[in-house]
């Protein structure tokens, strides 16, 4: 029986062939040029930085920079770092991100403690 060789996803092959605006982050699946520009505006310019920060801290920094970020961008960042489509991340991971994103939003609106 012939062994099936794994292949790269089509989008990954396509992105390697042509350069996209947005630098290193602009080629991550799920992150387009606008998301990459927003991340650069928040001083997040490399995949390594994004991986260290994680999706919630990246969203926090983007919101501080004045960008209208939703939980969908957290999903996109998580999946981009994992190399899959954002809808392919497990339901448990999406739920965790949704809860953490909501917590981040509450912290933003909470009055400063004395």
PDB file of C-alpha atoms in Angstrom:
ATOM      1  CA  UNK A   1       0.000   0.000   0.000  1.00  0.00           C
ATOM      2  CA  UNK A   2       1.356   3.420  -0.930  1.00  0.00           C
ATOM      3  CA  UNK A   3       2.025   5.770   1.934  1.00  0.00           C
ATOM      4  CA  UNK A   4       0.240   9.112   1.718  1.00  0.00           C
ATOM      5  CA  UNK A   5       2.604  12.018   2.158  1.00  0.00           C
ATOM      6  CA  UNK A   6       1.310  14.995   4.159  1.00  0.00           C
ATOM      7  CA  UNK A   7       1.089  18.199   2.179  1.00  0.00           C
ATOM      8  CA  UNK A   8       1.027  21.791   3.279  1.00  0.00           C
ATOM      9  CA  UNK A   9      -2.365  23.416   3.350  1.00  0.00           C
ATOM     10  CA  UNK A  10      -3.166  25.252   0.125  1.00  0.00           C
ATOM     11  CA  UNK A  11      -3.189  28.681   1.759  1.00  0.00           C
ATOM     12  CA  UNK A  12       0.247  28.137   3.287  1.00  0.00           C
ATOM     13  CA  UNK A  13       1.660  27.229  -0.138  1.00  0.00           C
ATOM     14  CA  UNK A  14       0.009  30.281  -1.676  1.00  0.00           C
ATOM     15  CA  UNK A  15       1.361  32.608   0.985  1.00  0.00           C
ATOM     16  CA  UNK A  16       4.899  31.329   0.586  1.00  0.00           C
ATOM     17  CA  UNK A  17       4.796  32.070  -3.131  1.00  0.00           C
ATOM     18  CA  UNK A  18       3.755  35.680  -2.938  1.00  0.00           C
ATOM     19  CA  UNK A  19       4.735  38.357  -0.495  1.00  0.00           C
ATOM     20  CA  UNK A  20       1.934  40.036   1.385  1.00  0.00           C
ATOM     21  CA  UNK A  21       1.926  43.372   3.127  1.00  0.00           C
ATOM     22  CA  UNK A  22       2.188  43.207   6.890  1.00  0.00           C
ATOM     23  CA  UNK A  23       5.609  41.650   7.241  1.00  0.00           C
ATOM     24  CA  UNK A  24       6.104  38.493   9.246  1.00  0.00           C
ATOM     25  CA  UNK A  25       2.645  38.616  10.849  1.00  0.00           C
ATOM     26  CA  UNK A  26       0.849  39.345   7.585  1.00  0.00           C
ATOM     27  CA  UNK A  27       1.602  35.844   6.348  1.00  0.00           C
ATOM     28  CA  UNK A  28       0.081  34.045   9.324  1.00  0.00           C
ATOM     29  CA  UNK A  29      -3.165  32.343   8.438  1.00  0.00           C
ATOM     30  CA  UNK A  30      -6.181  34.375   9.601  1.00  0.00           C
ATOM     31  CA  UNK A  31      -4.223  37.632   9.939  1.00  0.00           C
ATOM     32  CA  UNK A  32      -4.407  39.959   6.996  1.00  0.00           C
ATOM     33  CA  UNK A  33      -2.593  43.202   6.294  1.00  0.00           C
ATOM     34  CA  UNK A  34      -4.937  45.265   8.475  1.00  0.00           C
ATOM     35  CA  UNK A  35      -4.525  43.012  11.514  1.00  0.00           C
ATOM     36  CA  UNK A  36      -0.752  42.962  10.970  1.00  0.00           C
ATOM     37  CA  UNK A  37      -0.716  46.775  10.744  1.00  0.00           C
ATOM     38  CA  UNK A  38      -2.715  47.040  13.974  1.00  0.00           C
ATOM     39  CA  UNK A  39      -0.289  44.672  15.698  1.00  0.00           C
ATOM     40  CA  UNK A  40       2.673  46.706  14.446  1.00  0.00           C
ATOM     41  CA  UNK A  41       0.962  49.843  15.762  1.00  0.00           C
ATOM     42  CA  UNK A  42       0.912  48.132  19.181  1.00  0.00           C
ATOM     43  CA  UNK A  43       4.647  47.268  18.819  1.00  0.00           C
ATOM     44  CA  UNK A  44       4.002  43.575  18.109  1.00  0.00           C
ATOM     45  CA  UNK A  45       5.968  42.796  14.967  1.00  0.00           C
ATOM     46  CA  UNK A  46       7.137  39.184  15.123  1.00  0.00           C
ATOM     47  CA  UNK A  47       5.545  35.780  15.480  1.00  0.00           C
ATOM     48  CA  UNK A  48       7.772  35.119  18.498  1.00  0.00           C
ATOM     49  CA  UNK A  49       6.482  38.262  20.239  1.00  0.00           C
ATOM     50  CA  UNK A  50       2.907  37.325  19.442  1.00  0.00           C
ATOM     51  CA  UNK A  51       3.477  33.808  20.737  1.00  0.00           C
ATOM     52  CA  UNK A  52       4.989  35.081  24.000  1.00  0.00           C
ATOM     53  CA  UNK A  53       2.145  37.543  24.571  1.00  0.00           C
ATOM     54  CA  UNK A  54      -0.682  35.249  23.544  1.00  0.00           C
ATOM     55  CA  UNK A  55      -3.972  36.315  21.994  1.00  0.00           C
ATOM     56  CA  UNK A  56      -5.525  38.003  25.048  1.00  0.00           C
ATOM     57  CA  UNK A  57      -2.532  40.198  25.901  1.00  0.00           C
ATOM     58  CA  UNK A  58      -2.166  41.083  22.204  1.00  0.00           C
ATOM     59  CA  UNK A  59      -5.836  42.125  22.126  1.00  0.00           C
ATOM     60  CA  UNK A  60      -5.351  44.138  25.324  1.00  0.00           C
ATOM     61  CA  UNK A  61      -2.458  46.031  23.733  1.00  0.00           C
ATOM     62  CA  UNK A  62      -4.431  46.580  20.530  1.00  0.00           C
ATOM     63  CA  UNK A  63      -7.362  48.015  22.501  1.00  0.00           C
ATOM     64  CA  UNK A  64      -4.981  50.334  24.378  1.00  0.00           C
ATOM     65  CA  UNK A  65      -3.681  51.475  20.985  1.00  0.00           C
ATOM     66  CA  UNK A  66      -7.264  52.429  20.058  1.00  0.00           C
ATOM     67  CA  UNK A  67      -8.211  49.597  17.717  1.00  0.00           C
ATOM     68  CA  UNK A  68     -11.747  48.134  17.749  1.00  0.00           C
ATOM     69  CA  UNK A  69     -10.817  44.568  18.681  1.00  0.00           C
ATOM     70  CA  UNK A  70     -13.330  41.764  19.188  1.00  0.00           C
ATOM     71  CA  UNK A  71     -12.951  38.221  20.461  1.00  0.00           C
ATOM     72  CA  UNK A  72     -12.784  37.047  16.837  1.00  0.00           C
ATOM     73  CA  UNK A  73      -9.313  38.557  16.553  1.00  0.00           C
ATOM     74  CA  UNK A  74      -8.259  36.538  19.619  1.00  0.00           C
ATOM     75  CA  UNK A  75      -9.517  33.414  17.820  1.00  0.00           C
ATOM     76  CA  UNK A  76      -7.636  34.438  14.665  1.00  0.00           C
ATOM     77  CA  UNK A  77      -4.389  35.018  16.567  1.00  0.00           C
ATOM     78  CA  UNK A  78      -4.651  31.694  18.421  1.00  0.00           C
ATOM     79  CA  UNK A  79      -5.356  29.799  15.217  1.00  0.00           C
ATOM     80  CA  UNK A  80      -2.701  31.704  13.261  1.00  0.00           C
ATOM     81  CA  UNK A  81      -0.080  30.699  15.790  1.00  0.00           C
ATOM     82  CA  UNK A  82      -1.323  27.101  15.568  1.00  0.00           C
ATOM     83  CA  UNK A  83      -1.315  27.215  11.752  1.00  0.00           C
ATOM     84  CA  UNK A  84      -4.987  26.430  11.255  1.00  0.00           C
ATOM     85  CA  UNK A  85      -8.196  28.209  10.260  1.00  0.00           C
ATOM     86  CA  UNK A  86      -9.804  30.036  13.173  1.00  0.00           C
ATOM     87  CA  UNK A  87     -12.932  27.888  12.945  1.00  0.00           C
ATOM     88  CA  UNK A  88     -10.789  24.769  13.411  1.00  0.00           C
ATOM     89  CA  UNK A  89      -9.629  25.620  16.923  1.00  0.00           C
ATOM     90  CA  UNK A  90     -11.317  23.409  19.533  1.00  0.00           C
ATOM     91  CA  UNK A  91     -14.542  24.597  21.137  1.00  0.00           C
ATOM     92  CA  UNK A  92     -12.876  24.487  24.566  1.00  0.00           C
ATOM     93  CA  UNK A  93     -10.151  26.858  23.370  1.00  0.00           C
ATOM     94  CA  UNK A  94     -12.720  29.245  21.870  1.00  0.00           C
ATOM     95  CA  UNK A  95     -14.666  29.181  25.133  1.00  0.00           C
ATOM     96  CA  UNK A  96     -11.497  29.856  27.153  1.00  0.00           C
ATOM     97  CA  UNK A  97     -10.618  32.791  24.889  1.00  0.00           C
ATOM     98  CA  UNK A  98     -14.179  34.144  25.068  1.00  0.00           C
ATOM     99  CA  UNK A  99     -14.131  34.059  28.881  1.00  0.00           C
ATOM    100  CA  UNK A 100     -10.661  35.627  29.100  1.00  0.00           C
ATOM    101  CA  UNK A 101     -11.609  38.310  26.562  1.00  0.00           C
ATOM    102  CA  UNK A 102     -14.730  39.171  28.581  1.00  0.00           C
ATOM    103  CA  UNK A 103     -12.614  39.328  31.754  1.00  0.00           C
ATOM    104  CA  UNK A 104     -10.182  41.669  29.981  1.00  0.00           C
ATOM    105  CA  UNK A 105     -13.070  43.936  28.925  1.00  0.00           C
ATOM    106  CA  UNK A 106     -14.434  44.026  32.490  1.00  0.00           C
ATOM    107  CA  UNK A 107     -10.984  44.947  33.815  1.00  0.00           C
ATOM    108  CA  UNK A 108     -10.814  47.826  31.332  1.00  0.00           C
ATOM    109  CA  UNK A 109     -14.091  49.286  32.535  1.00  0.00           C
ATOM    110  CA  UNK A 110     -13.611  48.609  36.273  1.00  0.00           C
ATOM    111  CA  UNK A 111     -12.763  51.649  38.363  1.00  0.00           C
ATOM    112  CA  UNK A 112      -9.156  51.790  39.523  1.00  0.00           C
ATOM    113  CA  UNK A 113      -8.718  50.249  42.954  1.00  0.00           C
ATOM    114  CA  UNK A 114      -7.474  52.494  45.719  1.00  0.00           C
TER     115      UNK A 114
END
